[in-house]
Coordinates of C-alpha atoms and ligand atoms in Angstrom, one line a residue:
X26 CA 7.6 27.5 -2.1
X27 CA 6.3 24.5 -3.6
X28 CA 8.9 22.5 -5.8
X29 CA 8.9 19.1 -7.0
X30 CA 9.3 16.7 -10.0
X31 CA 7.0 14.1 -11.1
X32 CA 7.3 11.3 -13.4
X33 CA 5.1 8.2 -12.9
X34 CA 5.8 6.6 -16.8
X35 CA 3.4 3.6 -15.8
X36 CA 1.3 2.6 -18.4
X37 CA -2.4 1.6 -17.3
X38 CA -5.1 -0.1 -18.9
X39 CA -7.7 0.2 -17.3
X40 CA -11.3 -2.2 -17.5
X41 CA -12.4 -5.4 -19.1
X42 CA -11.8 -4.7 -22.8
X43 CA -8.1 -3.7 -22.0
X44 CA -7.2 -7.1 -21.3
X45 CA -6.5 -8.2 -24.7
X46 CA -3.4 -6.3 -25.2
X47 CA -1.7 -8.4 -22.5
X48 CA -0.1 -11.1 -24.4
X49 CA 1.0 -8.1 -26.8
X50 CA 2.5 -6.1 -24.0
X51 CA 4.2 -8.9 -22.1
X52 CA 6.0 -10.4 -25.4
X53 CA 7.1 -6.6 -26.2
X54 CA 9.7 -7.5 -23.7
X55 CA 10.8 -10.9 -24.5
X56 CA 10.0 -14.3 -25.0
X57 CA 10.8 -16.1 -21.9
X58 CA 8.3 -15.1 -18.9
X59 CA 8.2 -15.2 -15.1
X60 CA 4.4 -15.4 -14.3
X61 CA 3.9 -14.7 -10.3
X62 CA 1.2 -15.2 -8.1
X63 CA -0.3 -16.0 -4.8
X64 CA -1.8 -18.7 -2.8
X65 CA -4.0 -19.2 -5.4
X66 CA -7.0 -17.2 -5.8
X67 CA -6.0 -16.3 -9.3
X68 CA -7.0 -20.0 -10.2
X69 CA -10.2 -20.2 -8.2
X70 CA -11.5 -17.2 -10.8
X71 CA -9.8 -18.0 -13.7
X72 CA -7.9 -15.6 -14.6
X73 CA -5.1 -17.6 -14.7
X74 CA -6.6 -19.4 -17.7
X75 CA -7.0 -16.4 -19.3
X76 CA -3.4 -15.1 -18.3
X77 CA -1.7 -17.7 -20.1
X78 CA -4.4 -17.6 -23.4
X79 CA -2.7 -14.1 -23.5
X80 CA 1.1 -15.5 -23.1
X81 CA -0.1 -18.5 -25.9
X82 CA -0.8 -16.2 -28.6
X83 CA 3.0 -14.8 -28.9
X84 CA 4.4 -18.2 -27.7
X85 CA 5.6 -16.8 -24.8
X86 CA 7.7 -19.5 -22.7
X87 CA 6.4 -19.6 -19.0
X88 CA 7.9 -19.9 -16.3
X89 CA 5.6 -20.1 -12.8
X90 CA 6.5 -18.8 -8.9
X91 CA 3.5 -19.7 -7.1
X92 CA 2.7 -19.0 -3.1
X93 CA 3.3 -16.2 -2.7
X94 CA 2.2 -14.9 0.7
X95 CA 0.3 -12.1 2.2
X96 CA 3.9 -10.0 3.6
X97 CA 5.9 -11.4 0.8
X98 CA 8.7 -13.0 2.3
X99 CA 12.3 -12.8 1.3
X100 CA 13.1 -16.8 1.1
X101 CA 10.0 -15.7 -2.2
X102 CA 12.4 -12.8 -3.5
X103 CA 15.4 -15.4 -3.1
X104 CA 13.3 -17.9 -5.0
X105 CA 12.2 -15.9 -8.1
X106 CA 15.4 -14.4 -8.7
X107 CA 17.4 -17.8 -9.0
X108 CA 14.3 -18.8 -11.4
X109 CA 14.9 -16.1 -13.5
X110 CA 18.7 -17.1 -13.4
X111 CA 18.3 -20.2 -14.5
X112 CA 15.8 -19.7 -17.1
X113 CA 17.5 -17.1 -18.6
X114 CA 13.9 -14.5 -18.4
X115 CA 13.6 -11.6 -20.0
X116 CA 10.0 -10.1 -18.1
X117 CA 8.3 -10.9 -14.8
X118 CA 4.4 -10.8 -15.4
X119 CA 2.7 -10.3 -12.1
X120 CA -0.8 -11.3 -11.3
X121 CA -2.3 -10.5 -7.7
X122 CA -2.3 -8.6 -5.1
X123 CA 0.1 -6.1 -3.2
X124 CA 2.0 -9.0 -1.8
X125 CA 2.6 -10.7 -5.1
X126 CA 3.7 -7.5 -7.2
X127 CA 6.0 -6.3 -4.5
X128 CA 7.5 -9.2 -4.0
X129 CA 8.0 -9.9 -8.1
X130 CA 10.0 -6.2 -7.8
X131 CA 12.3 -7.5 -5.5
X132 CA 12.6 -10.4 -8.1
X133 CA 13.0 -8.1 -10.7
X134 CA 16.3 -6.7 -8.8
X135 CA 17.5 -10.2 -8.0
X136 CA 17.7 -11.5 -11.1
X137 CA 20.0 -8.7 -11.9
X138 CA 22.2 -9.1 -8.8
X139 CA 24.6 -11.0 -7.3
X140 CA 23.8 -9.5 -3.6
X141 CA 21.7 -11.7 -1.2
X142 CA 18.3 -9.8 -1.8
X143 CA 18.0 -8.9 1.9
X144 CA 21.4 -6.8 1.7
X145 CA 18.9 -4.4 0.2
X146 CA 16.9 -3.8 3.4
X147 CA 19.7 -3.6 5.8
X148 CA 20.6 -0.3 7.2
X149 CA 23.4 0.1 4.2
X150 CA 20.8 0.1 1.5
X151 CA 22.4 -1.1 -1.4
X152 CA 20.8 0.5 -4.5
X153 CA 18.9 -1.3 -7.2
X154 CA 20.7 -0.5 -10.2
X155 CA 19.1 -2.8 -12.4
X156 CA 15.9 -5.2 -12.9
X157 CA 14.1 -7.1 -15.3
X158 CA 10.6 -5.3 -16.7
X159 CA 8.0 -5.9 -14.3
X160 CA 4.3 -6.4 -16.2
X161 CA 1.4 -6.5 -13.5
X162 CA -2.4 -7.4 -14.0
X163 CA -3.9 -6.0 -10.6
X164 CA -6.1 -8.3 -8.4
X165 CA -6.9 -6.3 -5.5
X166 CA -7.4 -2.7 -4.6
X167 CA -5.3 -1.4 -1.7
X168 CA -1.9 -0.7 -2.1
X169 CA -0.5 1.0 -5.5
X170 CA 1.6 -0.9 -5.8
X171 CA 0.9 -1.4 -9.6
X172 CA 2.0 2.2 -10.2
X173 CA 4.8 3.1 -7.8
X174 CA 8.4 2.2 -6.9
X175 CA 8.1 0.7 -3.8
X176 CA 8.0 -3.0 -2.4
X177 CA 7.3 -4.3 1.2
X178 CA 9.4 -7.4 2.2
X179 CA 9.2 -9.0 5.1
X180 CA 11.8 -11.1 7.4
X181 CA 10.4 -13.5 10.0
X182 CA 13.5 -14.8 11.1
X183 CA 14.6 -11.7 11.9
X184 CA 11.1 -9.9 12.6
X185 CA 11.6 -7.3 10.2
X186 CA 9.8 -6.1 7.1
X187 CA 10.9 -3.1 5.3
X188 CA 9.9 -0.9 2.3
X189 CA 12.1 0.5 0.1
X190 CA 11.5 2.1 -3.3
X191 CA 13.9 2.8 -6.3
X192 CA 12.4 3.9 -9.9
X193 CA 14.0 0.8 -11.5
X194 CA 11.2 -0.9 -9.4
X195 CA 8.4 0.3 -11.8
X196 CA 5.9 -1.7 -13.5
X197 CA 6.3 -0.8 -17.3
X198 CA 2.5 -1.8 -17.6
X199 CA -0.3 -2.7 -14.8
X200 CA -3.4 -3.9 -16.3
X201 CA -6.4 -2.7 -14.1
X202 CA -10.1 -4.5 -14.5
X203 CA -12.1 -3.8 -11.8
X204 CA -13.6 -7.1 -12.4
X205 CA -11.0 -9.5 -11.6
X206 CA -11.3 -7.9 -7.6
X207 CA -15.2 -9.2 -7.8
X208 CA -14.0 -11.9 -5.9
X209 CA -12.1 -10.4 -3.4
X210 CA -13.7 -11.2 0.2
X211 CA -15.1 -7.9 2.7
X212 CA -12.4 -8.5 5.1
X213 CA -9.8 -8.1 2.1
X214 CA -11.7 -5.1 0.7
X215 CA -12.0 -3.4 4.0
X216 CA -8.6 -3.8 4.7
X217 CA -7.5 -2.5 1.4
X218 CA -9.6 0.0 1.4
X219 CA -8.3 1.3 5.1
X220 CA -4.8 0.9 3.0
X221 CA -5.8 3.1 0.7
X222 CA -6.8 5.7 3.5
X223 CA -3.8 5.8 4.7
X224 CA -2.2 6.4 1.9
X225 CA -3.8 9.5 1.5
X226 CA -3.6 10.3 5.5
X227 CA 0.3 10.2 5.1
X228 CA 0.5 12.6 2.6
X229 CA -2.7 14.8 4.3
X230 CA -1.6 15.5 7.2
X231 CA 1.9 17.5 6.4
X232 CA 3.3 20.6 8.0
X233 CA 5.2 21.6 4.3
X234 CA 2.8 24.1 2.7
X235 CA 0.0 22.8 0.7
X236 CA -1.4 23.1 -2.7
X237 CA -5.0 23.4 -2.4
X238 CA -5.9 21.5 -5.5
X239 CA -4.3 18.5 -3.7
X240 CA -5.7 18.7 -0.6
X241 CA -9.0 19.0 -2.4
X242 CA -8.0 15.6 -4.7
X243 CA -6.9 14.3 -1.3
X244 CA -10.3 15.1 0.3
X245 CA -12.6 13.6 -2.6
X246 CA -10.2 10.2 -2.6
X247 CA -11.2 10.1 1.0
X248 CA -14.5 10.2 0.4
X249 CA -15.0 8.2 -2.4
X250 CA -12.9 5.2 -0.1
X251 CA -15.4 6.3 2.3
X252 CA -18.8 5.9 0.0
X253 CA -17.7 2.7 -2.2
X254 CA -16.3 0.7 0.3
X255 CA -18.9 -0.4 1.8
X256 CA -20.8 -1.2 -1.1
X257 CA -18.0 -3.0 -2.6
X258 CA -18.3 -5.2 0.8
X259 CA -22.0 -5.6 0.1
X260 CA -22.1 -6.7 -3.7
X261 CA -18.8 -7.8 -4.8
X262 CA -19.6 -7.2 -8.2
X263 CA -20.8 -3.5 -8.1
X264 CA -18.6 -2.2 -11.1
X265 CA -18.8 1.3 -10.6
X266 CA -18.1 0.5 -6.3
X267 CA -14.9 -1.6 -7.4
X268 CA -13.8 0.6 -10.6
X269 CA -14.2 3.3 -7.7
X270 CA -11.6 2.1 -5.5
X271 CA -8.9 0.4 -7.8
X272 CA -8.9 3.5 -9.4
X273 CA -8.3 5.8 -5.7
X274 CA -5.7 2.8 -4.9
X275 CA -3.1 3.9 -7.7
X276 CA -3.5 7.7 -7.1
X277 CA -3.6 7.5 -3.4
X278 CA 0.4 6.7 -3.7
X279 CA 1.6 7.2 -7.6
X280 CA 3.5 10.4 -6.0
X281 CA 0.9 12.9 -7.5
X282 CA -0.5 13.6 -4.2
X283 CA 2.7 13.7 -2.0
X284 CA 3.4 16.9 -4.8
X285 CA 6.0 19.0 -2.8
X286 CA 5.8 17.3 0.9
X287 CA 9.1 16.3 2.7
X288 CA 7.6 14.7 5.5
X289 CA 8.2 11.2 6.3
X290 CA 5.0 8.5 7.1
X291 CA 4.0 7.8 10.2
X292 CA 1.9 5.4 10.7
X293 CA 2.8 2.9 7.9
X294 CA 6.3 2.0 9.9
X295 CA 4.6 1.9 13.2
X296 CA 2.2 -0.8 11.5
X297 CA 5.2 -2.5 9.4
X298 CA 6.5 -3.3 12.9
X299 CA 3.2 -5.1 14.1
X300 CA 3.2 -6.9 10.4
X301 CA 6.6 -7.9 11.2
X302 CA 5.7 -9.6 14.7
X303 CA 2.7 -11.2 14.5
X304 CA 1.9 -11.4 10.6
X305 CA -1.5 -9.5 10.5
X306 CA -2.7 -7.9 7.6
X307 CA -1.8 -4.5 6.4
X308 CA -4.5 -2.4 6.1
X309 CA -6.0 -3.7 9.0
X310 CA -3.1 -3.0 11.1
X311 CA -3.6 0.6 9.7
X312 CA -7.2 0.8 10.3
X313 CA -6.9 0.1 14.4
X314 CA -4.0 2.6 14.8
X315 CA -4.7 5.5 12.9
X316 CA -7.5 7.0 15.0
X317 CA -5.0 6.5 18.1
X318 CA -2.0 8.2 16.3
X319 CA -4.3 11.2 15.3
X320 CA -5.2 11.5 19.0
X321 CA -1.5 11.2 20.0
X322 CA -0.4 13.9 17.4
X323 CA -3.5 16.7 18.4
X324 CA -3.0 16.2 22.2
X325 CA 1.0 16.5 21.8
X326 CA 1.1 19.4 19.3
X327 CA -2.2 21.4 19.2
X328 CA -0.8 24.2 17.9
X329 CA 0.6 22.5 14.4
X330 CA -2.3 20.3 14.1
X331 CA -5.2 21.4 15.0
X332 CA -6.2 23.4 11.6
X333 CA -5.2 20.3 9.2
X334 CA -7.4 18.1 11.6
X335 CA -10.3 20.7 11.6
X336 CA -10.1 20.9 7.6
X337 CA -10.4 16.9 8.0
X338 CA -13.7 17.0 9.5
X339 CA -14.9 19.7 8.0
X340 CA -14.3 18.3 4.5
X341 CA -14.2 14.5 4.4
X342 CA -17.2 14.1 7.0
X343 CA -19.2 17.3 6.7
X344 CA -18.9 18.2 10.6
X345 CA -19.4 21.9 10.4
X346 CA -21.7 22.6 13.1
X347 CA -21.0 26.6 14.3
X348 CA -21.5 24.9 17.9
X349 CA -18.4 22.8 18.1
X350 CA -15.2 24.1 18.9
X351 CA -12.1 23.6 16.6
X352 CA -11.0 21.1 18.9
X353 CA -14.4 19.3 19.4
X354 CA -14.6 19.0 15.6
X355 CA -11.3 17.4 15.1
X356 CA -11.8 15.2 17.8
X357 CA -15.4 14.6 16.3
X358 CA -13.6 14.0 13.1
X359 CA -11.1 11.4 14.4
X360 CA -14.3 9.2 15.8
X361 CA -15.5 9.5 12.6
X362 CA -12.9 8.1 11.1
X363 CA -13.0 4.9 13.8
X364 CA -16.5 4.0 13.4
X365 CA -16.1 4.2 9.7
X366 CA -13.5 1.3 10.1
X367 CA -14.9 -0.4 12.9
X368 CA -18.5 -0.2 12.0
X369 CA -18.8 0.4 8.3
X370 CA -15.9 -1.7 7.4
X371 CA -16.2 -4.3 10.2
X372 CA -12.8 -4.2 11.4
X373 CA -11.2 -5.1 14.3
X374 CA -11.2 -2.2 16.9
X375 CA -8.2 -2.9 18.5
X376 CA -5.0 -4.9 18.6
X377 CA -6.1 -7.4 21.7
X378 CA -8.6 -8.1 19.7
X379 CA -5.8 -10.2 17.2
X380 CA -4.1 -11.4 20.5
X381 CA -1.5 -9.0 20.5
X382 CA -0.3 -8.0 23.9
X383 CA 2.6 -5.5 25.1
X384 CA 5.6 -8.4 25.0
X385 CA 7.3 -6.1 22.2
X386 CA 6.3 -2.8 22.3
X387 CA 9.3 -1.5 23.3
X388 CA 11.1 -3.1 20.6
X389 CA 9.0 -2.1 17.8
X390 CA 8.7 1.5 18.9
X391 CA 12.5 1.4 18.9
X392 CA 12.3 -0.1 15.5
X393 CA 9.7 1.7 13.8
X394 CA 11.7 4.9 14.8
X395 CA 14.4 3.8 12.5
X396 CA 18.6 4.5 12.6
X397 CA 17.6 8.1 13.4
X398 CA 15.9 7.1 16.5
X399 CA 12.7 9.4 15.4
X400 CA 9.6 9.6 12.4
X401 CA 9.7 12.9 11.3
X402 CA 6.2 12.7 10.2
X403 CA 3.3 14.8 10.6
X404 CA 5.3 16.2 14.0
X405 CA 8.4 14.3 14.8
X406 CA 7.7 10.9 16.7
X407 CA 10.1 9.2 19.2
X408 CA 9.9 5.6 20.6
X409 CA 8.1 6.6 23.8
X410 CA 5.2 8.6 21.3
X411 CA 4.8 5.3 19.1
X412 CA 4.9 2.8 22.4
X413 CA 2.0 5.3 23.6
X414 CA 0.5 4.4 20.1
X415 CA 0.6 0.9 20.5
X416 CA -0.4 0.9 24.3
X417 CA -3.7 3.0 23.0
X418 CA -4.4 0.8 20.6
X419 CA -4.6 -2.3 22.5
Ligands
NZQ696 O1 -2.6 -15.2 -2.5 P1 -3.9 -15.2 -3.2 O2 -4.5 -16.6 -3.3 O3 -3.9 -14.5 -4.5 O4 -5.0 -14.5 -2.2 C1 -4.8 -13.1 -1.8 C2 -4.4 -12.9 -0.4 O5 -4.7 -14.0 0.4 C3 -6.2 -12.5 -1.8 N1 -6.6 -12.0 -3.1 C4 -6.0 -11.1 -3.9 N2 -6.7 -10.8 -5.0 C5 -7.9 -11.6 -4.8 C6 -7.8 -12.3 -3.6 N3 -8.8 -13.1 -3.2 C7 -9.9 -13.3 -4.0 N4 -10.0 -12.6 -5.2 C8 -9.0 -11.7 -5.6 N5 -9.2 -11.1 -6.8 O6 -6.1 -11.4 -0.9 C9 -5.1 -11.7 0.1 C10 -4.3 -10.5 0.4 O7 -3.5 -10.2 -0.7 P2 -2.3 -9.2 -0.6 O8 -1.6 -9.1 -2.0 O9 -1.4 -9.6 0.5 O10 -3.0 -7.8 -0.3 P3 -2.6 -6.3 -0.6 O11 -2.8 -6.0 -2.0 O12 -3.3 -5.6 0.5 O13 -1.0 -6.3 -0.3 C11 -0.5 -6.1 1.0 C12 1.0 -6.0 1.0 O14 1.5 -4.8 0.3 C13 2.3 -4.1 1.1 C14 1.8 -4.4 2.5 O15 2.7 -4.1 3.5 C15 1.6 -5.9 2.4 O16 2.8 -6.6 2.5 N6 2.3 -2.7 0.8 C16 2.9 -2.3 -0.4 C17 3.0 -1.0 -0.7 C18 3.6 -0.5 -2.0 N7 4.2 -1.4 -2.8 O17 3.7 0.6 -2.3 C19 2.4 0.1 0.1 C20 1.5 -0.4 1.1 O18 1.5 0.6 2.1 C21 1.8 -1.7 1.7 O19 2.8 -1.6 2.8
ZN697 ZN1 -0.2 0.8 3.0

């Protein structure tokens, strides 16, 4: 039986005309303001000319992080939270990416702490008790990070980088105008989009038993990744192709479609792992090992995946032909699935291709299977199933 609870109190505004209640959201939770962001792109466009127009018209006092990088980094984390010490701030505003907002959680948490931020991602997990409101204005579709409770550090000295959620975590508001990701390059939108996939893959593939309705809300997020994508990469500015995906971002991870499941992801920690070593980007990490930990998963348990993967071809790509066998269709389906990424969304097909070789596989197959030594995932995955992953993928 299916039981669950969900409560996602986010609020969204969503599209160009939303915008002007920013300055009136921000300054309902204080006067003095953290604004985050990246390496910069938020310049180039100029949105952060209109960001701080917003923060002008309540007299908000500003305060700036800046450089934030792509797998936020905890020295970032470290850095915000002794700026919000010192300036005494009352709300974090910020404006990017995946990178930037998770990293501005983690800020949030800090500022409220006394712990080195990194104590949270060690194997005694700490909780987050307490953070500062987080406001976000959304740059980039991938992640969901705008409407969930979980952030993504990473740790280069130590090659680690770790998620970890807690509701204190979520933003209080995420401001969501398709047009302010116009600008965002193909290779960024086909990696985010591949993000976005898997997303929905790690809550697809379960062995708990399934609503239908989801699975069918599941199936048409899939497909509309899998339609406006490419279009997106075409014609940056195709509104309804870019209002598309921001829009499957937050609900591919808000919770709503993980209703019920107890399963653990998969492939996200086998692809943290290759993050953490060699600094690649997410969702293209994601997009070169998910076809090879589908194969893994049908050829090790037939029996429990077979059906799930058969319903995956049948309903996301349309392969129904009476000719196939239940096996060729889900093996049909997994190819499917490649040449989308590889040919549609012009990604990188494997991981020699970003000069990644075996040097530590056996360390992040030990890693990615966590304290328990295992991913109970889709079916349960030890350290030699995930170094067969990586080896696959190479
Ligand atoms: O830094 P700037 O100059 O802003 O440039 C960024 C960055 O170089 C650029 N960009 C963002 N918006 C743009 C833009 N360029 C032009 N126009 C715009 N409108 O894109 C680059 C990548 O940005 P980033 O924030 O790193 O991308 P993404 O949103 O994919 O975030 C990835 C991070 O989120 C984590 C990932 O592991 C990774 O660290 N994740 C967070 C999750 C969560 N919080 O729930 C779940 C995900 O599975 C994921 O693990
Ligand atoms: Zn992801």
């Amino acid at each position: 039986m299916i039981n669950f609870e969900y409560h996602v109190p986010t609020k969204i505004y969503f599209g160009p005309d939303e915008f002007s209640h920013l300055g009136k959201e921000v300054a309902s939770y204080g006067k003095r303001v953290l604004l985050t962001y990246g390496g910069g792109s938020i310049k180039k466009t100029g949105l952060y000319k209109k960001v701080l127009e917003q923060l002008a018209q309540f007299d908000l006092q500003v305060t700036e992080l800046s450089d934030i990088d792509p797998n936020p980094r905890i020295e970032s984390v470290r850095e915000g939270g002794e700026l919000c010490k010192k300036h005494n701030i009352d709300v974090v505003l910020a404006v990017g990416g995946g990178s930037v907002i998770d990293c501005s959680k983690f800020i949030c948490a800090a500022a409220c702490s006394d712990i080195d931020p990194w104590e949270w991602f060690t194997p005694t997990r700490p909780k987050v008790t307490k953070a500062l409101p987080l406001l976000t204005v959304l740059t980039l579709a991938a992640t969901g990070s705008e409407m969930d409770a979980g952030a993504v550090i990473t740790n280069l000295a130590t090659n680690e980088k770790i998620g970890r959620a807690f509701p204190q975590l979520l933003p209080k508001v995420s401001f969501l105008d398709p047009t302010n990701t116009f600008t965002v390059s193909p290779f960024q939108t086909a990696a985010g989009s591949a993000d976005i996939i898997s997303h929905t893959l790690e809550a697809y593939f379960s062995q708990d038993k399934d609503l239908f309705f989801l699975d069918t809300f599941m199936e048409g997020l899939l497909r509309t990744v899998i339609k406006f994508a490419p279009r997106a990469m075409n014609k940056g500015d195709d509104y309804e192709a870019r209002a598309n995906l921001m829009w499957a971002s937050t609900w591919a991870i808000n919770g709503f479609v993980n209703g019920g499941k107890t399963q653990a992801w998969s492939v996200h920690p086998i692809e943290h792992e290759v993050s953490a070593y060699y600094d690649i980007t997410h969702g293209l990490g994601l997009a070169i090992l998910t076809p090879h930990w589908m194969r893994h998963v049908l050829a090790k348990d037939q029996e429990h995946t077979l059906p799930k993967f058969v319903q995956f071809a049948e309903q996301v790509f349309g392969i129904t032909s009476q000719e196939l066998s239940d096996l060729d269709k889900a093996l049909a389906g997994i190819d499917a699935l490649q040449t989308f990424f590889v040919n549609d969304l012009q990604l990188a097909p494997s991981l020699s291709k970003l000069a990644i070789d075996t040097t530590h596989f056996d360390a992040m197959a030990k890693h990615a299977a966590g304290q328990a030594g295992v991913i109970h995932g889709f079916i349960d995955l030890y350290p030699e199933d995930i170094r067969e992953i990586y080896q696959a993928s190479l």
